PDB file of C-alpha atoms and ligand atoms in Angstrom:
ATOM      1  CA  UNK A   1      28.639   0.035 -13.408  1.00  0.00           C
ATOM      2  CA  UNK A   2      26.357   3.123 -14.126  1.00  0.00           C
ATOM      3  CA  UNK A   3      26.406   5.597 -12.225  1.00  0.00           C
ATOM      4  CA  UNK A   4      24.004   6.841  -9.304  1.00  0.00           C
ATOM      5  CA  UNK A   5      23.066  10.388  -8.966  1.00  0.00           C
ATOM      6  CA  UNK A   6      22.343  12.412  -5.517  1.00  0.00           C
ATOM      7  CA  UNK A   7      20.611  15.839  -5.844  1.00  0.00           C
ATOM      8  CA  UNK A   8      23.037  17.900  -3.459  1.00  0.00           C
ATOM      9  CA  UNK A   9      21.432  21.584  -3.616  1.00  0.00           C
ATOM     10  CA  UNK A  10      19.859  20.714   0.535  1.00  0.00           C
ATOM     11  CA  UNK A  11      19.555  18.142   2.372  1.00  0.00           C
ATOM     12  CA  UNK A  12      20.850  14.882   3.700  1.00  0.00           C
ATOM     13  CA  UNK A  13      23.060  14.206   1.041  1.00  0.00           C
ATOM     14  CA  UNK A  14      25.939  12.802   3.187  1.00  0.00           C
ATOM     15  CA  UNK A  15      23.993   9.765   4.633  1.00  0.00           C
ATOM     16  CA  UNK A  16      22.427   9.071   1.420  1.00  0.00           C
ATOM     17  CA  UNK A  17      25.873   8.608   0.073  1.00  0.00           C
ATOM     18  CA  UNK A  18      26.989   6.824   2.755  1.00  0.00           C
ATOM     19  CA  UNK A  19      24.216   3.870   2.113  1.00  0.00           C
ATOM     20  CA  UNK A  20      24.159   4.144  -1.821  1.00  0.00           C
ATOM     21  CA  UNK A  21      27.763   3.717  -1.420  1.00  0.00           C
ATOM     22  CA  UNK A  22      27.534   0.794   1.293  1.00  0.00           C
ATOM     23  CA  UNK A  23      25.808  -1.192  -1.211  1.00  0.00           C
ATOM     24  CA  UNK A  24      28.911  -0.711  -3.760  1.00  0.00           C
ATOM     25  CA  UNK A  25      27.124   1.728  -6.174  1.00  0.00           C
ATOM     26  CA  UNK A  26      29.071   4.688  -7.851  1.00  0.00           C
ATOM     27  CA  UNK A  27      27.762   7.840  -6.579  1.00  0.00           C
ATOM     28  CA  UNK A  28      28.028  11.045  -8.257  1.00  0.00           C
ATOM     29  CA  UNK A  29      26.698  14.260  -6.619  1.00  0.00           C
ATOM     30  CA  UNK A  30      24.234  16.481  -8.872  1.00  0.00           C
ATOM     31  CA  UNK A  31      24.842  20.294  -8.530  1.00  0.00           C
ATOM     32  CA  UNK A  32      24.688  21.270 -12.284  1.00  0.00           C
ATOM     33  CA  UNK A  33      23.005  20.421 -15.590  1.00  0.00           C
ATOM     34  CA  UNK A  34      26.685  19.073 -16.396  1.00  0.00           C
ATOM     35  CA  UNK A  35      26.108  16.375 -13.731  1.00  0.00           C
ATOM     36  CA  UNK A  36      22.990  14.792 -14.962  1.00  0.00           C
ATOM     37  CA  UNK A  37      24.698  13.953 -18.045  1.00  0.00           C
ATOM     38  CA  UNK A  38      26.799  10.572 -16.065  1.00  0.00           C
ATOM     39  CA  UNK A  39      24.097   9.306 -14.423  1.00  0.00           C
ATOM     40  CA  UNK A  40      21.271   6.912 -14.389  1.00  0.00           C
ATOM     41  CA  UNK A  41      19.415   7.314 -11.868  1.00  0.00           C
ATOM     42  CA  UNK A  42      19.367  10.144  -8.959  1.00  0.00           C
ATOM     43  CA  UNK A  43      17.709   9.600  -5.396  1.00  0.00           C
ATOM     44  CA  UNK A  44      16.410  13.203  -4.102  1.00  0.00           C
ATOM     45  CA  UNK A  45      16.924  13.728  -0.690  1.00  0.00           C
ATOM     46  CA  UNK A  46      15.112  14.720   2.329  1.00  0.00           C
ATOM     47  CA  UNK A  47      15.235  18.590   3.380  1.00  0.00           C
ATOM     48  CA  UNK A  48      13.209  21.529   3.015  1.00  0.00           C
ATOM     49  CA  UNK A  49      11.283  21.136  -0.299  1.00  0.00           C
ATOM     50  CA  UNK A  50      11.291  24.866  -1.010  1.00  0.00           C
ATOM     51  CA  UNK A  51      14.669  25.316  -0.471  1.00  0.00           C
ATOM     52  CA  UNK A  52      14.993  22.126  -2.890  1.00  0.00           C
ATOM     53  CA  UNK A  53      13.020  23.940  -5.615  1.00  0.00           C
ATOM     54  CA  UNK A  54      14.697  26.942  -5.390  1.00  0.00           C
ATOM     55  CA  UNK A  55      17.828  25.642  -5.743  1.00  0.00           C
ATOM     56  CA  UNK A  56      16.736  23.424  -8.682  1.00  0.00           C
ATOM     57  CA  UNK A  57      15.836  26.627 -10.391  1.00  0.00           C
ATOM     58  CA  UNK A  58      19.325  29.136  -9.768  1.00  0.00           C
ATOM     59  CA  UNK A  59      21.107  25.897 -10.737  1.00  0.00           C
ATOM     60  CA  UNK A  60      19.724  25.854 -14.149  1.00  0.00           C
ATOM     61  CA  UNK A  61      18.835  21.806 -12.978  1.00  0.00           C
ATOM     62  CA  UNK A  62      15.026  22.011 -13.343  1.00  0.00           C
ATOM     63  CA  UNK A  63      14.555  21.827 -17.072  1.00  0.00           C
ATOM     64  CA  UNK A  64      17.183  19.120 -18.105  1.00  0.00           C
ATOM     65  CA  UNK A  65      16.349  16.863 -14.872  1.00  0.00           C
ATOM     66  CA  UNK A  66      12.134  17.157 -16.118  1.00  0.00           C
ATOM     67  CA  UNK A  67      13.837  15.811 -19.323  1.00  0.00           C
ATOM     68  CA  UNK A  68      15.354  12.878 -18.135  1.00  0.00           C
ATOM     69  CA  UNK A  69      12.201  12.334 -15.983  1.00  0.00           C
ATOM     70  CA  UNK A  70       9.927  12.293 -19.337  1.00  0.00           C
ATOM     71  CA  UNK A  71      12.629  10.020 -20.373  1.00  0.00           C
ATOM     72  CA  UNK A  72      11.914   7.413 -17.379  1.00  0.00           C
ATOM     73  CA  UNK A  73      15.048   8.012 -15.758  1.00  0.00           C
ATOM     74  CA  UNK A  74      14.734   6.209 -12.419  1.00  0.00           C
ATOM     75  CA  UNK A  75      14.228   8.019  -9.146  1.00  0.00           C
ATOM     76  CA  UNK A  76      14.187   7.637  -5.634  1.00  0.00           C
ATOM     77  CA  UNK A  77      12.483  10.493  -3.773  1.00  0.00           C
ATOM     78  CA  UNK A  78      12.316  10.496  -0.050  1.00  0.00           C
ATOM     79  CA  UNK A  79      10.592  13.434   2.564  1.00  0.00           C
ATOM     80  CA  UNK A  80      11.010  16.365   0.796  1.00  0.00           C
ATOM     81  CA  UNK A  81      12.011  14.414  -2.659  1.00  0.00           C
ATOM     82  CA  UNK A  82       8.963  12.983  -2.560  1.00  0.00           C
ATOM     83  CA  UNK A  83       7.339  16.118  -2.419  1.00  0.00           C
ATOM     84  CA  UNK A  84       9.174  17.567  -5.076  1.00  0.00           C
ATOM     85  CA  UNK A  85       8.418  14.167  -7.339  1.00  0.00           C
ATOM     86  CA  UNK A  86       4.422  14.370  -6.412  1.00  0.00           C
ATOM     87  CA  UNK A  87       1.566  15.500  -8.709  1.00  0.00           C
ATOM     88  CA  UNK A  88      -0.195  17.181  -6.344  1.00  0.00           C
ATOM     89  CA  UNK A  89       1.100  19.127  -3.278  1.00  0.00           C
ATOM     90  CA  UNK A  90      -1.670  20.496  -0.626  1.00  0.00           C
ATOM     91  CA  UNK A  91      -0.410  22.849   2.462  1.00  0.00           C
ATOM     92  CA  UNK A  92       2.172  23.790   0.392  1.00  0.00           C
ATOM     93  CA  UNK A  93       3.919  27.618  -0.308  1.00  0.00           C
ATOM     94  CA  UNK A  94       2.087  29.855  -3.177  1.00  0.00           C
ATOM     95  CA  UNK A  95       4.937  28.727  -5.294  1.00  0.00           C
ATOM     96  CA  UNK A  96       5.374  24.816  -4.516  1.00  0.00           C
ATOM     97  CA  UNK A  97       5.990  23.464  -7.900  1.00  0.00           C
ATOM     98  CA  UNK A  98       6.576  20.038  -8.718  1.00  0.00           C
ATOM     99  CA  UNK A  99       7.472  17.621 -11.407  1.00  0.00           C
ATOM    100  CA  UNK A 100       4.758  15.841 -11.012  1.00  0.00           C
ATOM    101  CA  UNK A 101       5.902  12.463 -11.911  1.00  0.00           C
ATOM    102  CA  UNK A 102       4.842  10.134  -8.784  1.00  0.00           C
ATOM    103  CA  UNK A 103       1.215  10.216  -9.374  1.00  0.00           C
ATOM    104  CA  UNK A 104       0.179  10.868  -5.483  1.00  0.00           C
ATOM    105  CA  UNK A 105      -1.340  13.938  -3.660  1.00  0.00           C
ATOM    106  CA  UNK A 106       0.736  14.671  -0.194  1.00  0.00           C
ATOM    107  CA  UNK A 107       0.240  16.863   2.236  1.00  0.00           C
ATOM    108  CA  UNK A 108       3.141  18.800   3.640  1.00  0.00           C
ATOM    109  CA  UNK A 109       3.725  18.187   7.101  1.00  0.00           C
ATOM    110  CA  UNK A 110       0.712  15.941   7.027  1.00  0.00           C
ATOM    111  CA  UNK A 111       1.436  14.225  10.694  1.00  0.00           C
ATOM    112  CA  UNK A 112       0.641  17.353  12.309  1.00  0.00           C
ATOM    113  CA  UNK A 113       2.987  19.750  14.151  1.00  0.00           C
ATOM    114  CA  UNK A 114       2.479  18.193  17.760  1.00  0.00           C
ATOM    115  CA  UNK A 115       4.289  15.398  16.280  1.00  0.00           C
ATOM    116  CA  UNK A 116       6.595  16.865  13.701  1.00  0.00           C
ATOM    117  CA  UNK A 117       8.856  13.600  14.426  1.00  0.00           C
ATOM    118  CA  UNK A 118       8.696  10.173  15.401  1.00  0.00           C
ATOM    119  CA  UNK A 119       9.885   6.319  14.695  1.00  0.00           C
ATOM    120  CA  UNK A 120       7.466   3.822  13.881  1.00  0.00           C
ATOM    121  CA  UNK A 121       7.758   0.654  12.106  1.00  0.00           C
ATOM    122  CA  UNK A 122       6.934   0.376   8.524  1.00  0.00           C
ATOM    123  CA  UNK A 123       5.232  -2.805   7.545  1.00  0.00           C
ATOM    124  CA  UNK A 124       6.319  -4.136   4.089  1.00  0.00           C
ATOM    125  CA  UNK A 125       4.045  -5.517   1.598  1.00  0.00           C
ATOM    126  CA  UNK A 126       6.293  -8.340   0.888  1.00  0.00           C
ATOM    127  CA  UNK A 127       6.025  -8.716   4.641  1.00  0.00           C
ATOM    128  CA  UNK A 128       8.048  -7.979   7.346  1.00  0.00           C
ATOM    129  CA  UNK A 129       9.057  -4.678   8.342  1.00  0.00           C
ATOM    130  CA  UNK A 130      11.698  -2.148   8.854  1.00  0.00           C
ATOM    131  CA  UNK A 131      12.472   0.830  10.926  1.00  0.00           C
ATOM    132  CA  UNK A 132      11.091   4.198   9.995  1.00  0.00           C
ATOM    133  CA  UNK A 133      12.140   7.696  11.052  1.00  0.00           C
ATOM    134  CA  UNK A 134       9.816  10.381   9.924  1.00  0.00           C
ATOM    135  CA  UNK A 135      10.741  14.184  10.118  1.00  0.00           C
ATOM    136  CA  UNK A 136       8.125  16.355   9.306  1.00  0.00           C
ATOM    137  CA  UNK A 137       7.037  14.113   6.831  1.00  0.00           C
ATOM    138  CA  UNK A 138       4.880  14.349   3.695  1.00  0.00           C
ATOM    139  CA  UNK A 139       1.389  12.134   4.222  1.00  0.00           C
ATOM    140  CA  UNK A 140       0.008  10.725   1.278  1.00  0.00           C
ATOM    141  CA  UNK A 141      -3.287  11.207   1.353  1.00  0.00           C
ATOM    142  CA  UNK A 142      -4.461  10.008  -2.297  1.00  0.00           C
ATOM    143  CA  UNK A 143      -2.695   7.857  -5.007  1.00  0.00           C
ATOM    144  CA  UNK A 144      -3.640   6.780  -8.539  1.00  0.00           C
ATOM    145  CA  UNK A 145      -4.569   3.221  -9.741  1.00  0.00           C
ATOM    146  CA  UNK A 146      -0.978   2.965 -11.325  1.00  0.00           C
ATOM    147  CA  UNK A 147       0.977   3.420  -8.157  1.00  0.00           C
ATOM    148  CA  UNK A 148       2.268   0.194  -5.921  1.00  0.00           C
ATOM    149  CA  UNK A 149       2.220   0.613  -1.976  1.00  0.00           C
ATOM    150  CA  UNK A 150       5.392  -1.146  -0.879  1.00  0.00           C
ATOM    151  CA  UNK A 151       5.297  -0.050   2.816  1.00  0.00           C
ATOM    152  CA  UNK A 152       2.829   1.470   4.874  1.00  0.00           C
ATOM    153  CA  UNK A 153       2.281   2.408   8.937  1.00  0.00           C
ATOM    154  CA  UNK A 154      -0.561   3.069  10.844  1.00  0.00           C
ATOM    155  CA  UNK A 155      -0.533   5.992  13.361  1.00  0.00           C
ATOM    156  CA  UNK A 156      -3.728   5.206  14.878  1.00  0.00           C
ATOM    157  CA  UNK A 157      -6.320   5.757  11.802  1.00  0.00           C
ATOM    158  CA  UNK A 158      -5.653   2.742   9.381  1.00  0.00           C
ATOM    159  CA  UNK A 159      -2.980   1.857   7.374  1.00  0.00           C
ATOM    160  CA  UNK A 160      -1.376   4.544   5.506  1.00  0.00           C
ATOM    161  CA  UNK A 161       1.031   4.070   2.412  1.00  0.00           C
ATOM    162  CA  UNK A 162       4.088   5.473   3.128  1.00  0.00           C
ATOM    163  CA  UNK A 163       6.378   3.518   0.627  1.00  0.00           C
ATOM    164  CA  UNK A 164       5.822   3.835  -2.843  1.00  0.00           C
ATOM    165  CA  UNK A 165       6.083   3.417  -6.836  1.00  0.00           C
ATOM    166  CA  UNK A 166       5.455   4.624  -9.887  1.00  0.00           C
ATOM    167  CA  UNK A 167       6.450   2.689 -12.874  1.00  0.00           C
ATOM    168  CA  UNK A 168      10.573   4.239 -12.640  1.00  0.00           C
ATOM    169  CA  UNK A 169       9.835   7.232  -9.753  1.00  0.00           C
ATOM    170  CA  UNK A 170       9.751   5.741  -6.205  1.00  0.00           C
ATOM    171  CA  UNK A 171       9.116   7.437  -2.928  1.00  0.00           C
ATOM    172  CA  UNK A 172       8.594   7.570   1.068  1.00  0.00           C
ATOM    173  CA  UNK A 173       7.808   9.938   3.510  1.00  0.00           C
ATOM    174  CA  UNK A 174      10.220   8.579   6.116  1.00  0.00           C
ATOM    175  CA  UNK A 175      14.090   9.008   5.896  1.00  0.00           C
ATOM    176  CA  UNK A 176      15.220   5.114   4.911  1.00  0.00           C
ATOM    177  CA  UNK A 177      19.333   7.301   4.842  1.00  0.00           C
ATOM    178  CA  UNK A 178      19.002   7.757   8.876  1.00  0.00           C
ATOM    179  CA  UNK A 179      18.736   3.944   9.578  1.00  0.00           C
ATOM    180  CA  UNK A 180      20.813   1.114   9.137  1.00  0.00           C
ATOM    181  CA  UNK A 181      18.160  -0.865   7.190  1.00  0.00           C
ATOM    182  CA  UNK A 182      19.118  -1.061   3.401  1.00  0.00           C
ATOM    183  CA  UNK A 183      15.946  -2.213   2.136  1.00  0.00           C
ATOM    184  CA  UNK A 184      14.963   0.845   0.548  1.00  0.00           C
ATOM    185  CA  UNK A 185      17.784   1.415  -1.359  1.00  0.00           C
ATOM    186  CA  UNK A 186      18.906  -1.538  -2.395  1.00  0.00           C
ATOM    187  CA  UNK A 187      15.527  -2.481  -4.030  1.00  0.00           C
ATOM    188  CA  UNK A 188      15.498   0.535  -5.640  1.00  0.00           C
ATOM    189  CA  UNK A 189      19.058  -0.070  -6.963  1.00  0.00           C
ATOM    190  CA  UNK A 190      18.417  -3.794  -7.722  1.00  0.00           C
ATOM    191  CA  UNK A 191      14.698  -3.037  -9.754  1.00  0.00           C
ATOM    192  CA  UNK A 192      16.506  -0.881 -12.442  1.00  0.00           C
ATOM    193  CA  UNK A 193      20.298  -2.528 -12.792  1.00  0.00           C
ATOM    194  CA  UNK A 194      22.149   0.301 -10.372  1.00  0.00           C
ATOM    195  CA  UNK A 195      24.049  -2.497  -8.636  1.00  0.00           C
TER     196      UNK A 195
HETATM  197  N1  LIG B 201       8.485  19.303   5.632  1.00  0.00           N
HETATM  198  C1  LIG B 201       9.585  19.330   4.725  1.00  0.00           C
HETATM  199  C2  LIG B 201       9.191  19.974   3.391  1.00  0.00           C
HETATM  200  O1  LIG B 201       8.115  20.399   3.200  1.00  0.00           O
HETATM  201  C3  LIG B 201      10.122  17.951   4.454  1.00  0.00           C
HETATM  202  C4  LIG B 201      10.803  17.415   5.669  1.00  0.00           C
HETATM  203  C5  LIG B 201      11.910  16.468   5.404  1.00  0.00           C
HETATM  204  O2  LIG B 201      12.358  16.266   4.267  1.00  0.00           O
HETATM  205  N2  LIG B 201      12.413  15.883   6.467  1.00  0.00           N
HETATM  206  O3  LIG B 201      10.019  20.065   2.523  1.00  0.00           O
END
């Protein structure tokens, strides 16, 4: 079975492990170039996005892992993965790069600091709906004509997408690793042969 990668500069990489591996895939941790080399796929966790992109640069992991992106490796971005996937990034530090390859525009933080954190239900486009904890989460706030809205939730003003994907680079701005629910994952896994 090909292996799975998980970015492990910051983050949650522990509980993303946990469910990756309570589906039965093969999980390797990424820390150096090295690394990218045995895997398929990689799911980016949830974190601080600077810290992410900092690390991504001492590591010497940014320029191979853009390679494998232009190559269509599949990814799985979630919080602050999905901010380091996204095209465009708006509140976010004078250096925020990204690689651009999930073509959405989110705003950091964009649920507002009075409530950095909360658990709401996110309704599935194949219908139904499963549990969503968000954590100073990224709002999408625009997305192209090529991207598919999986999951979304409604705060209040409408419904918002907050599950997506992009041809091989999916992404949401809750933290799918904190739950029990699978869903996430395992359709991830399943789309591109990871199981
Ligand atoms: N707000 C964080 C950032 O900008 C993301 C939060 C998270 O991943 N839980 O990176």
């Amino acid at each position: 079975m090909p292996a799975i990668g998980v970015l492990a500069l910051q983050g949650d990489v522990r509980e993303h492990r946990a469910t990756l591996e309570g589906l039965g895939a093969r999980v390797v941790e990424v820390r150096s170039p090295r690394d990218l080399d045995v895997i398929a796929g990689l799911v980016i966790p949830g974190g601080e996005s600077t810290a992410i992109l900092h690390l991504l640069v001492t590591s010497g992991v940014r320029a191979p892992l853009q390679e494998r992106l232009n190559d269509g490796m599949p990814v799985l971005g979630t919080c602050a993965g999905m901010i380091v996937m996204a095209r465009h990034v708006r509140d976010g530090r004078s250096d925020q790069w990204s690689f651009g390859s999930l073509d959405v525009t989110v705003r950091r933080n964009g649920y507002g600091r009075q409530v950095a954190s909360f658990e709401a239900d996110v309704a599935l486009s194949s219908g139904g709906s499963i549990p969503g904890v968000f954590i100073r989460a990224p709002r999408i706030e625009e997305w192209g004509s090529g991207v598919e809205v999986l999951g979304t939730c409604n705060r209040g003003d409408g419904d918002a997408p907050v599950w997506v994907r992009d041809g091989s680079v999916w992404a949401c701005s809750f933290h799918p690793e904190l739950t029990a629910d699978q869903t996430v994952h395992r359709t991830f896994l399943a789309a591109h042969g990871l199981l």
